[in-house]
Coordinates of C-alpha atoms in Angstrom, one line a residue:
H1 CA 122.2 146.5 103.7
R2 CA 123.1 149.9 102.4
S3 CA 120.0 150.1 100.3
G4 CA 118.0 149.1 103.3
R5 CA 117.1 145.7 102.5
I6 CA 117.5 143.2 105.4
L7 CA 120.6 141.1 105.4
K8 CA 120.6 137.5 105.3
T9 CA 122.1 135.5 107.9
L10 CA 124.6 132.5 106.9
T11 CA 122.2 129.8 107.4
Q12 CA 119.4 131.8 105.3
R13 CA 121.9 132.2 102.5
L14 CA 122.5 128.4 102.3
K15 CA 119.1 126.6 103.2
A16 CA 115.8 126.5 101.5
K17 CA 114.7 126.6 98.0
D18 CA 116.3 130.1 97.2
G19 CA 119.2 129.2 98.9
R20 CA 123.0 128.4 97.7
F21 CA 122.6 124.9 97.3
R22 CA 119.2 124.2 95.9
H23 CA 119.1 127.4 93.9
N24 CA 122.7 127.6 92.3
L25 CA 124.6 124.2 92.7
I26 CA 122.0 121.4 92.3
G27 CA 119.7 123.5 90.0
K28 CA 120.6 125.9 87.5
R29 CA 119.1 127.6 84.4
V30 CA 120.5 126.1 81.3
N31 CA 120.9 127.0 77.8
F32 CA 119.4 125.5 74.6
S33 CA 115.9 125.4 76.1
A34 CA 112.9 127.0 75.7
R35 CA 109.6 127.4 77.6
T36 CA 106.1 128.5 76.6
V37 CA 102.3 127.6 76.7
V38 CA 101.3 124.5 75.3
S39 CA 98.1 123.7 72.8
P40 CA 96.5 120.7 71.3
D41 CA 97.1 119.6 68.0
P42 CA 95.5 116.2 67.1
M43 CA 96.9 116.0 63.6
L44 CA 100.6 115.9 64.9
D45 CA 102.0 112.1 65.5
I46 CA 101.9 110.9 68.8
D47 CA 105.9 111.5 69.1
E48 CA 105.9 114.8 67.3
V49 CA 106.0 118.0 69.3
G50 CA 105.1 121.4 67.4
V51 CA 108.0 124.0 68.0
P52 CA 107.0 127.8 67.1
L53 CA 109.2 129.4 64.2
E54 CA 110.6 132.0 66.4
I55 CA 112.1 128.9 68.7
A56 CA 113.2 127.2 66.0
K57 CA 115.3 129.9 64.6
E58 CA 116.9 130.9 68.0
L59 CA 117.7 127.1 69.3
T60 CA 120.4 125.4 67.4
I61 CA 122.2 122.1 67.1
P62 CA 125.9 121.6 66.5
V63 CA 126.8 119.8 63.2
V64 CA 130.2 118.6 62.4
I65 CA 131.1 119.3 58.7
E66 CA 132.1 116.1 56.8
K67 CA 132.1 115.0 53.2
K68 CA 128.8 113.8 52.7
N69 CA 126.9 116.6 54.5
V70 CA 128.9 119.6 53.3
K71 CA 126.9 120.7 50.3
Y72 CA 123.8 120.5 52.3
I73 CA 125.1 122.9 55.1
Q74 CA 126.4 125.4 52.4
K75 CA 122.8 125.4 51.2
L76 CA 121.5 126.2 54.7
I77 CA 124.2 129.1 55.2
E78 CA 122.9 130.8 51.7
N79 CA 119.6 130.2 52.8
Y80 CA 120.2 133.1 55.5
P81 CA 118.1 135.0 57.0
D82 CA 115.2 132.6 56.0
W83 CA 114.6 129.4 58.3
P84 CA 116.2 126.9 58.0
T85 CA 119.7 128.4 58.5
V86 CA 123.1 128.3 60.2
N87 CA 123.4 130.9 63.0
Y88 CA 127.3 130.4 63.7
V89 CA 130.2 128.6 61.9
I90 CA 133.1 127.4 64.4
R91 CA 136.6 126.9 62.9
P92 CA 138.7 124.1 64.0
D93 CA 141.0 126.4 65.9
G94 CA 137.7 127.7 67.8
R95 CA 137.1 130.6 66.3
R96 CA 133.3 131.7 66.0
K97 CA 131.6 133.6 63.2
K98 CA 128.2 134.8 63.1
V99 CA 126.5 134.2 59.8
A100 CA 125.0 137.5 58.2
E101 CA 123.6 138.7 55.0
T102 CA 126.8 140.3 54.3
N103 CA 129.3 137.5 54.9
K104 CA 127.2 134.4 54.1
K105 CA 128.7 133.8 50.7
E106 CA 132.0 134.0 51.9
I107 CA 131.3 131.7 54.9
A108 CA 129.6 129.2 52.4
E109 CA 132.9 129.2 50.2
E110 CA 135.2 129.0 53.4
I111 CA 133.8 126.0 55.3
E112 CA 135.2 122.7 55.1
V113 CA 135.6 119.2 56.8
G114 CA 136.3 119.7 60.4
Y115 CA 134.3 123.1 60.7
T116 CA 131.4 122.9 63.0
V117 CA 128.0 124.9 62.5
E118 CA 125.3 125.6 64.7
K119 CA 122.1 124.8 62.6
Q120 CA 118.8 126.0 63.6
L121 CA 116.0 123.5 64.5
E122 CA 114.5 121.6 61.4
N123 CA 111.6 118.9 61.1
G124 CA 112.6 115.7 62.5
D125 CA 115.3 116.7 65.0
W126 CA 115.1 114.9 68.3
V127 CA 114.2 117.0 71.1
I128 CA 113.6 116.0 75.2
F129 CA 110.1 117.7 76.0
N130 CA 109.3 118.4 80.0
R131 CA 106.3 119.3 81.7
Q132 CA 107.1 119.9 85.5
P133 CA 106.5 118.9 88.2
S134 CA 108.8 115.9 86.9
L135 CA 107.4 113.1 89.0
H136 CA 108.3 110.2 87.2
R137 CA 110.4 109.2 84.0
M138 CA 107.7 109.9 81.7
S139 CA 107.7 113.6 82.4
M140 CA 110.6 114.1 80.0
M141 CA 110.3 112.4 76.5
G142 CA 111.7 112.6 73.0
H143 CA 109.9 114.1 70.7
R144 CA 110.5 114.9 66.8
V145 CA 110.3 118.5 66.1
R146 CA 107.6 119.9 63.6
V147 CA 108.0 123.6 63.0
M148 CA 104.9 125.5 63.0
P149 CA 103.6 129.1 63.0
Y150 CA 102.3 130.9 66.1
K151 CA 103.8 131.3 69.7
A152 CA 102.7 128.0 71.5
F153 CA 104.2 124.4 71.8
R154 CA 101.8 121.8 70.3
L155 CA 101.3 118.3 71.5
N156 CA 99.1 115.4 70.5
P157 CA 96.4 115.2 73.2
T158 CA 96.8 111.4 73.7
V159 CA 100.4 111.9 75.3
C160 CA 98.9 114.1 78.1
P161 CA 98.6 111.5 80.6
P162 CA 102.1 110.9 81.2
Y163 CA 103.0 114.5 81.5
N164 CA 99.6 115.2 83.3
A165 CA 99.1 118.0 81.2
D166 CA 96.2 120.1 80.0
F167 CA 95.9 123.0 77.7
D168 CA 94.2 125.4 80.7
G169 CA 97.3 127.5 80.6
D170 CA 100.2 124.7 81.4
E171 CA 103.6 125.7 79.9
M172 CA 106.0 123.3 78.9
N173 CA 109.9 123.1 78.2
I174 CA 112.3 121.6 75.6
H175 CA 116.1 120.9 75.7
I176 CA 117.9 120.4 72.8
P177 CA 120.5 117.4 72.7
Q178 CA 124.1 119.2 71.7
T179 CA 125.9 115.7 71.0
K180 CA 125.4 113.0 69.0
E181 CA 125.5 110.6 71.8
A182 CA 122.5 112.7 73.5
Q183 CA 120.7 112.5 70.3
A184 CA 120.8 108.9 69.6
E185 CA 119.8 108.5 73.4
T186 CA 117.2 110.7 73.1
E187 CA 115.9 109.0 69.8
L188 CA 116.7 105.3 71.1
L189 CA 115.9 105.7 75.1
T190 CA 113.3 108.5 75.8
A191 CA 111.2 108.4 72.3
V192 CA 107.4 108.6 72.9
A193 CA 107.0 105.0 71.7
T194 CA 109.3 103.6 74.0
Q195 CA 107.6 104.8 76.9
M196 CA 104.1 103.6 76.4
R197 CA 103.9 101.3 79.1
S198 CA 104.2 102.5 82.5
P199 CA 107.3 101.2 85.1
R200 CA 104.2 101.5 87.9
F201 CA 101.7 99.2 86.8
S202 CA 102.7 97.6 83.5
G203 CA 99.9 99.0 81.5
P204 CA 99.6 101.7 78.9
I205 CA 100.2 105.3 80.1
I206 CA 99.9 107.0 76.7
G207 CA 96.6 106.8 75.3
P208 CA 93.3 108.5 74.1
K209 CA 90.4 109.8 76.3
N210 CA 87.4 112.1 76.5
D211 CA 86.1 113.0 72.5
Y212 CA 88.2 109.8 71.1
I213 CA 86.5 107.2 73.7
T214 CA 83.1 109.1 72.2
G215 CA 84.1 108.3 68.9
F216 CA 84.9 104.7 69.5
Y217 CA 81.6 104.1 71.1
L218 CA 79.5 106.0 68.4
L219 CA 81.5 103.8 65.7
T220 CA 80.8 100.2 67.2
N221 CA 77.9 100.6 69.6
G222 CA 74.9 98.6 67.9
D223 CA 74.7 98.1 64.1
R224 CA 75.8 101.6 63.0
S225 CA 76.1 101.5 59.2
F226 CA 78.3 103.9 56.9
T227 CA 78.0 104.7 53.1
R228 CA 81.0 103.7 51.1
E229 CA 81.9 107.4 50.5
N230 CA 82.0 107.8 54.3
T231 CA 84.1 104.9 54.8
V232 CA 86.5 105.9 52.0
R233 CA 86.7 109.3 53.9
I234 CA 87.6 107.8 57.0
V235 CA 90.2 105.5 55.5
R236 CA 91.8 108.5 54.0
A237 CA 91.8 110.8 57.1
C238 CA 94.2 108.0 58.6
D239 CA 97.8 106.8 58.0
I240 CA 97.3 103.7 56.7
D241 CA 97.4 101.9 53.4
I242 CA 94.6 99.1 52.9
E243 CA 92.1 98.1 50.4
I244 CA 88.4 98.7 50.9
P245 CA 86.3 95.9 49.8
E246 CA 83.7 96.4 47.2
K247 CA 80.7 97.0 49.0
K248 CA 77.8 99.7 49.3
T249 CA 77.5 99.8 53.2
F250 CA 80.0 99.2 55.9
T251 CA 79.0 98.5 59.7
G252 CA 81.0 100.5 62.1
K253 CA 82.5 97.3 63.4
E254 CA 83.8 96.5 60.0
I255 CA 85.5 100.0 59.7
F256 CA 87.1 99.3 62.9
S257 CA 88.5 96.0 61.7
L258 CA 89.9 97.5 58.7
F259 CA 92.4 99.2 61.3
L260 CA 93.3 95.8 63.3
P261 CA 96.2 93.4 62.5
K262 CA 95.2 90.6 60.4
D263 CA 96.2 88.1 63.0
F264 CA 95.2 90.0 66.0
N265 CA 92.9 87.7 68.5
F266 CA 91.5 89.2 71.6
E267 CA 88.5 89.0 74.2
Y268 CA 88.0 90.8 77.1
G269 CA 84.9 92.6 78.9
S270 CA 83.9 96.2 78.1
K271 CA 81.7 98.5 80.5
S272 CA 78.4 97.2 78.8
D273 CA 79.1 94.0 76.9
N274 CA 82.0 91.2 76.0
V275 CA 84.1 92.2 73.1
V276 CA 85.6 89.5 70.7
I277 CA 88.3 90.2 68.3
K278 CA 89.0 87.0 65.8
N279 CA 91.6 87.0 63.1
G280 CA 91.5 90.8 63.1
K281 CA 87.9 91.4 62.9
L282 CA 85.6 93.1 65.6
I283 CA 83.2 90.0 65.8
S284 CA 81.1 91.5 68.9
G285 CA 81.1 94.2 71.6
T286 CA 81.5 97.9 72.0
I287 CA 84.5 99.3 72.0
D288 CA 84.7 101.8 75.1
G289 CA 87.1 103.2 77.7
R290 CA 88.1 99.7 78.6
G291 CA 89.3 98.9 75.2
I292 CA 91.6 101.9 73.7
S293 CA 92.5 104.5 76.4
A294 CA 95.4 105.5 78.9
F295 CA 95.6 103.2 81.8
K296 CA 92.7 100.9 81.2
G297 CA 92.9 100.3 77.2
K298 CA 93.1 96.5 77.1
I299 CA 93.2 96.2 73.0
L300 CA 96.2 99.3 73.3
D301 CA 97.8 97.1 75.7
E302 CA 97.6 93.8 73.7
V303 CA 98.8 95.4 70.5
D304 CA 101.7 97.1 72.3
K305 CA 102.9 93.4 74.0
K306 CA 102.1 91.4 70.6
Y307 CA 103.4 93.7 67.9
G308 CA 106.0 96.0 69.8
H309 CA 106.2 99.9 70.5
T310 CA 106.7 101.3 66.9
F311 CA 103.7 99.4 65.6
A312 CA 101.5 100.4 68.8
K313 CA 102.6 104.1 68.3
K314 CA 101.0 104.0 64.5
F315 CA 98.1 101.9 65.7
L316 CA 97.4 104.4 68.4
F317 CA 97.8 107.3 65.8
N318 CA 95.4 106.0 63.3
M319 CA 92.9 105.0 66.0
T320 CA 92.9 108.8 67.0
K321 CA 92.4 109.8 63.6
L322 CA 89.3 107.3 63.1
A323 CA 87.8 108.7 66.3
I324 CA 88.2 112.6 65.2
E325 CA 86.7 111.4 61.6
I326 CA 83.8 109.6 63.1
L327 CA 82.8 112.9 65.1
S328 CA 83.2 115.1 62.4
I329 CA 80.8 113.1 60.3
D330 CA 78.3 112.7 63.3
G331 CA 78.6 115.5 65.4
F332 CA 78.6 115.4 69.3
T333 CA 76.8 118.1 71.1
L334 CA 75.6 118.6 74.8
S335 CA 72.8 120.6 75.9
L336 CA 71.2 121.8 79.1
S337 CA 67.9 120.0 78.5
E338 CA 69.8 116.7 78.6
H339 CA 70.1 117.2 82.5
E340 CA 66.4 117.4 82.8
L341 CA 64.4 114.4 84.5
N342 CA 60.8 113.6 83.0
E343 CA 57.8 114.1 85.2
K344 CA 57.5 110.6 86.5
A345 CA 61.2 110.5 87.8
N346 CA 60.5 113.8 89.4
K347 CA 57.4 112.7 91.2
K348 CA 59.1 109.4 92.7
I349 CA 62.1 111.6 93.9
E350 CA 59.7 114.0 95.6
Q351 CA 58.0 111.1 97.4
L352 CA 61.1 109.4 98.2
L353 CA 62.4 112.8 100.0
K354 CA 59.2 113.0 101.6
D355 CA 59.5 109.4 103.1
T356 CA 63.0 110.2 104.3
Q357 CA 61.9 113.4 106.0
E358 CA 59.4 111.5 107.7
F359 CA 61.8 108.9 108.9
A360 CA 64.4 111.8 109.9
D361 CA 61.6 113.4 111.8
N362 CA 60.4 110.3 113.8
L363 CA 64.0 109.5 114.6
I364 CA 64.5 113.0 116.0
K365 CA 61.6 112.3 118.2
D366 CA 62.9 109.1 119.2
F367 CA 66.1 110.6 120.1
E368 CA 64.5 113.2 122.2
K369 CA 62.7 110.4 124.4
G370 CA 65.8 108.3 124.7
K371 CA 64.2 105.6 122.6
I372 CA 67.3 104.8 120.2
K373 CA 69.1 101.6 121.0
L374 CA 72.5 102.0 121.7
T375 CA 75.6 100.1 120.3
V376 CA 78.6 98.9 121.9
E377 CA 80.9 102.0 122.9
K378 CA 78.2 104.3 121.4
N379 CA 76.5 107.0 123.2
S380 CA 73.0 108.1 122.0
E381 CA 74.3 110.9 120.1
E382 CA 76.4 108.7 118.0
A383 CA 74.0 106.0 117.6
F384 CA 71.5 108.7 116.2
E385 CA 74.1 109.9 113.6
I386 CA 74.8 106.2 112.5
I387 CA 71.4 105.8 111.6
I388 CA 70.4 108.8 110.2
K389 CA 73.6 108.8 108.0
K390 CA 72.7 105.2 106.7
E391 CA 69.1 106.4 105.7
L392 CA 70.5 109.3 103.8
A393 CA 72.8 107.3 102.0
E394 CA 70.2 104.8 101.2
T395 CA 68.0 107.8 99.9
L396 CA 70.9 108.7 97.4
N397 CA 71.2 104.9 96.3
K398 CA 67.6 105.2 95.4
V399 CA 67.5 108.4 93.8
T400 CA 70.6 107.0 91.6
K401 CA 68.3 104.0 90.6
I402 CA 65.5 106.3 89.7
V403 CA 67.9 108.3 87.4
K404 CA 69.2 105.3 85.7
D405 CA 65.8 104.0 85.0
E406 CA 64.1 107.1 83.7
I407 CA 66.7 109.2 82.2
P408 CA 66.5 109.0 78.3
E409 CA 69.4 107.8 76.2
N410 CA 71.2 111.2 75.1
N411 CA 75.0 112.3 75.0
L412 CA 75.1 112.8 78.5
I413 CA 74.4 109.3 79.4
L414 CA 76.6 108.2 76.4
M415 CA 79.8 109.9 77.8
A416 CA 79.2 107.8 81.2
K417 CA 78.5 104.7 79.6
S418 CA 81.5 105.1 77.0
G419 CA 83.7 105.8 80.0
S420 CA 84.8 109.0 78.0
R421 CA 83.8 111.3 80.7
G422 CA 81.9 111.8 84.0
S423 CA 79.8 108.9 85.9
I424 CA 76.2 108.4 86.9
V425 CA 77.0 110.2 90.1
N426 CA 77.9 113.3 88.2
I427 CA 74.4 112.9 86.2
V428 CA 72.5 112.5 89.5
Q429 CA 74.1 115.7 91.1
S430 CA 73.4 117.7 87.9
S431 CA 69.9 116.4 87.2
A432 CA 68.3 115.3 90.7
M433 CA 70.5 116.1 93.9
I434 CA 73.4 116.3 95.8
G435 CA 72.5 114.6 98.9
Q436 CA 74.5 114.4 102.4
E437 CA 77.3 116.9 102.5
T438 CA 80.0 115.8 104.7
V439 CA 83.4 117.6 106.3
K440 CA 85.9 115.2 107.7
N441 CA 83.4 112.4 106.7
D442 CA 80.5 113.3 109.2
R443 CA 77.3 115.4 108.7
I444 CA 77.8 119.2 109.1
K445 CA 79.0 120.1 112.7
I446 CA 77.5 122.4 114.9
G447 CA 79.4 125.6 114.6
F448 CA 77.4 128.3 116.3
H449 CA 75.7 128.2 119.3
D450 CA 74.0 124.7 119.5
R451 CA 73.3 125.1 115.6
T452 CA 75.0 124.8 112.2
F453 CA 73.6 128.5 111.2
S454 CA 72.1 131.1 113.2
H455 CA 68.9 130.8 110.6
F456 CA 68.1 127.5 112.3
K457 CA 66.8 126.9 115.8
K458 CA 69.1 125.8 118.6
G459 CA 69.4 122.2 119.0
D460 CA 67.9 121.5 115.6
K461 CA 69.0 117.9 113.9
N462 CA 66.9 117.8 110.9
M463 CA 68.3 116.9 107.4
E464 CA 68.3 120.4 106.2
S465 CA 70.0 122.3 109.1
K466 CA 72.9 119.3 108.9
G467 CA 73.8 119.4 105.3
F468 CA 71.4 117.1 103.3
V469 CA 71.2 118.7 99.8
T470 CA 67.5 117.9 98.1
H471 CA 68.5 120.0 95.1
G472 CA 70.9 119.6 91.8
Y473 CA 73.1 121.9 90.1
K474 CA 70.7 122.0 87.4
Q475 CA 67.9 123.5 89.6
G476 CA 69.9 125.5 91.9
L477 CA 71.0 125.3 95.5
S478 CA 69.3 127.2 98.1
P479 CA 71.5 129.5 100.2
F480 CA 71.8 127.0 103.1
E481 CA 72.7 124.1 100.4
F482 CA 75.0 126.4 98.7
F483 CA 77.2 127.1 102.0
F484 CA 77.4 123.4 102.9
D485 CA 78.4 122.6 99.4
A486 CA 81.1 125.2 99.7
M487 CA 82.3 123.6 102.9
N488 CA 82.7 120.2 101.2
S489 CA 84.5 121.8 98.3
R490 CA 86.5 123.8 100.7
E491 CA 87.8 120.9 102.4
G492 CA 88.7 119.3 99.3
L493 CA 90.9 122.0 98.3
M494 CA 92.6 122.4 101.4
D495 CA 93.5 118.3 101.2
K496 CA 94.9 118.5 97.9
S497 CA 97.2 121.5 98.6
L498 CA 98.3 120.0 101.8
K499 CA 98.7 116.5 100.5
T500 CA 100.6 117.9 97.6
R501 CA 102.8 119.6 99.8
H502 CA 103.2 116.8 102.3
S503 CA 104.2 114.2 99.6
G504 CA 106.4 116.5 97.5
Y505 CA 108.5 117.1 100.5
L506 CA 108.4 113.1 101.4
E507 CA 109.5 112.4 97.8
R508 CA 112.5 114.9 98.2
R509 CA 113.8 113.5 101.3
L510 CA 113.6 110.1 99.8
V511 CA 115.4 111.1 96.7
G512 CA 118.4 112.6 98.7
A513 CA 118.6 109.3 101.1
L514 CA 118.6 107.0 97.8
K515 CA 120.5 109.0 95.2
D516 CA 123.6 107.3 95.4
L517 CA 121.9 104.0 94.7
K518 CA 121.9 102.2 91.2
V519 CA 120.7 99.0 89.4
D520 CA 124.1 97.6 88.1
Y521 CA 124.5 95.5 85.0
D522 CA 124.5 92.4 87.1
G523 CA 121.3 93.3 88.7
T524 CA 122.3 94.2 91.9
V525 CA 121.6 97.3 93.8
R526 CA 125.0 98.9 94.7
D527 CA 125.9 102.3 96.1
S528 CA 128.4 104.7 95.2
G529 CA 131.2 102.8 96.9
N530 CA 130.1 99.9 95.0
K531 CA 128.4 98.2 98.0
I532 CA 125.9 95.8 97.7
V533 CA 122.4 97.1 99.0
Q534 CA 120.1 94.6 97.3
F535 CA 121.2 91.2 95.7
V536 CA 118.3 91.6 93.0
A537 CA 116.8 94.5 92.2
G538 CA 112.9 95.0 93.5
E539 CA 113.7 91.5 94.8
D540 CA 112.5 89.8 91.6
G541 CA 114.7 91.7 89.2
L542 CA 111.7 92.5 86.9
D543 CA 111.0 95.7 85.4
P544 CA 107.1 96.3 85.1
S545 CA 107.5 98.2 81.8
K546 CA 108.9 95.1 80.2
I547 CA 106.4 92.6 81.6
Q548 CA 102.6 91.7 80.7
K549 CA 100.1 92.8 83.5
G550 CA 97.7 90.3 84.7
G551 CA 97.1 86.5 84.8
I552 CA 98.2 84.2 82.0
N553 CA 95.3 83.7 79.2
V554 CA 95.8 79.8 78.8
K555 CA 92.6 79.7 76.4
R556 CA 94.0 82.2 74.0
I557 CA 97.6 80.9 73.7
S558 CA 96.2 77.4 73.0
E559 CA 93.7 78.5 70.3
E560 CA 96.8 80.5 68.7
I561 CA 99.0 77.4 68.7
I562 CA 96.3 75.4 67.2
G563 CA 95.5 78.0 65.0
K564 CA 91.7 78.6 65.3

């Protein structure tokens, strides 16, 4: 090239991601779309998207003028330059006129039936919201516009799981349907309410997590009671019209029951107890992550099955408002002191580590003397590793039991118990010890001459030199422990990067191979030449997003028939 740039060969121009096919032919930049950062807004409805005013003024929807909407369109034109207004008017002969301050009155008088206007986005317009990578159909869903100030899209956090979105800088796209058909399909086929059940596992894929779960747990755990004032405050925060009984105090279970349908009967096992709901009343049990959450939420699943998507969407929205209000009344904080173990627990762990060290020292001596019993197809080195790994794993299990028994009930434990965030394993790693670090499922292998680090003796096989970490993150790790922990983390990062790339390429090849197949109206799978590839789609003809997950609950069905 005369500019000095290296010329591309013909094959380079065609192949790869930035080649002619993938960059210019299969994939293109599109009009009527916008992209910006996403931000959480729990006050938005489940199926709403907060659109910045700046974007709403720029993106348009074509509206054909009829007798019934001509006055409304004239008002919009006269509203220029304020939002909402009309950006362009298209005459029946195809000529376009841009609306401006100087000609708005003239255009408002000129328009008649048959004209088309390009109006700005308004509240209630349906748009398609998308987060890349678009790995399944719920990566693109229909949302109602809510025009708002500032420059980020806003999303109810309940809808994050299907998009796999979080708010650490993620960007998302909106696409504006341009025809009546596309608008109808967006509203009826892709709306968030219609996508609540996953086509992969038949369960709810949209639902609350983290703080919301904590709110439900705080409300229903034990015999919490609330004053009438607080109960009224909670109910008023939600989009629900119910009569509150004349009482001075209400239990958390009674407040939760106000939001359940009156004919709702359900029973399931939560993480800590059995949840029993009869005739719309929570009789016993604690609502946690297994009750109302994405993926695991059994109550949410049952409500969706029994009352349909529209009701389930409203129920879910009210539940999230309920959880937020509980947290705003109670508050929920976490401090560093909650990671502290008491003296008794620390002494028990200290003694346990001494015993483990003694066991390891004796095992090393036996290994050096050739006294280790060999198993089939294992040499003495392999047999030694199996025994010591088993002992170190047992030590970590014992430490976990000590932490479970001795750590006081606090907000850290509450989060793990409720299923809102973290687990007992995380608590053990922060409060007590991390345990054995592994690389490729083995203890840290020798890297230097007959040792893991040059700071250890040659041939050293003790716990410390092979990656056993006796401190937790709260206490801080020694330099050796930090390096071993980093080795384990680095392996995780490598795995994630390589597996994502591998599965992405595999999916792309599968899509390419199967792109001319479709499920026809008679339930067969056919190719583009109308040849039958499969007589019944999926061999059973069932759509997982339309069927009930799990076994048939005969007891509950019989109770509903009898009318108990």
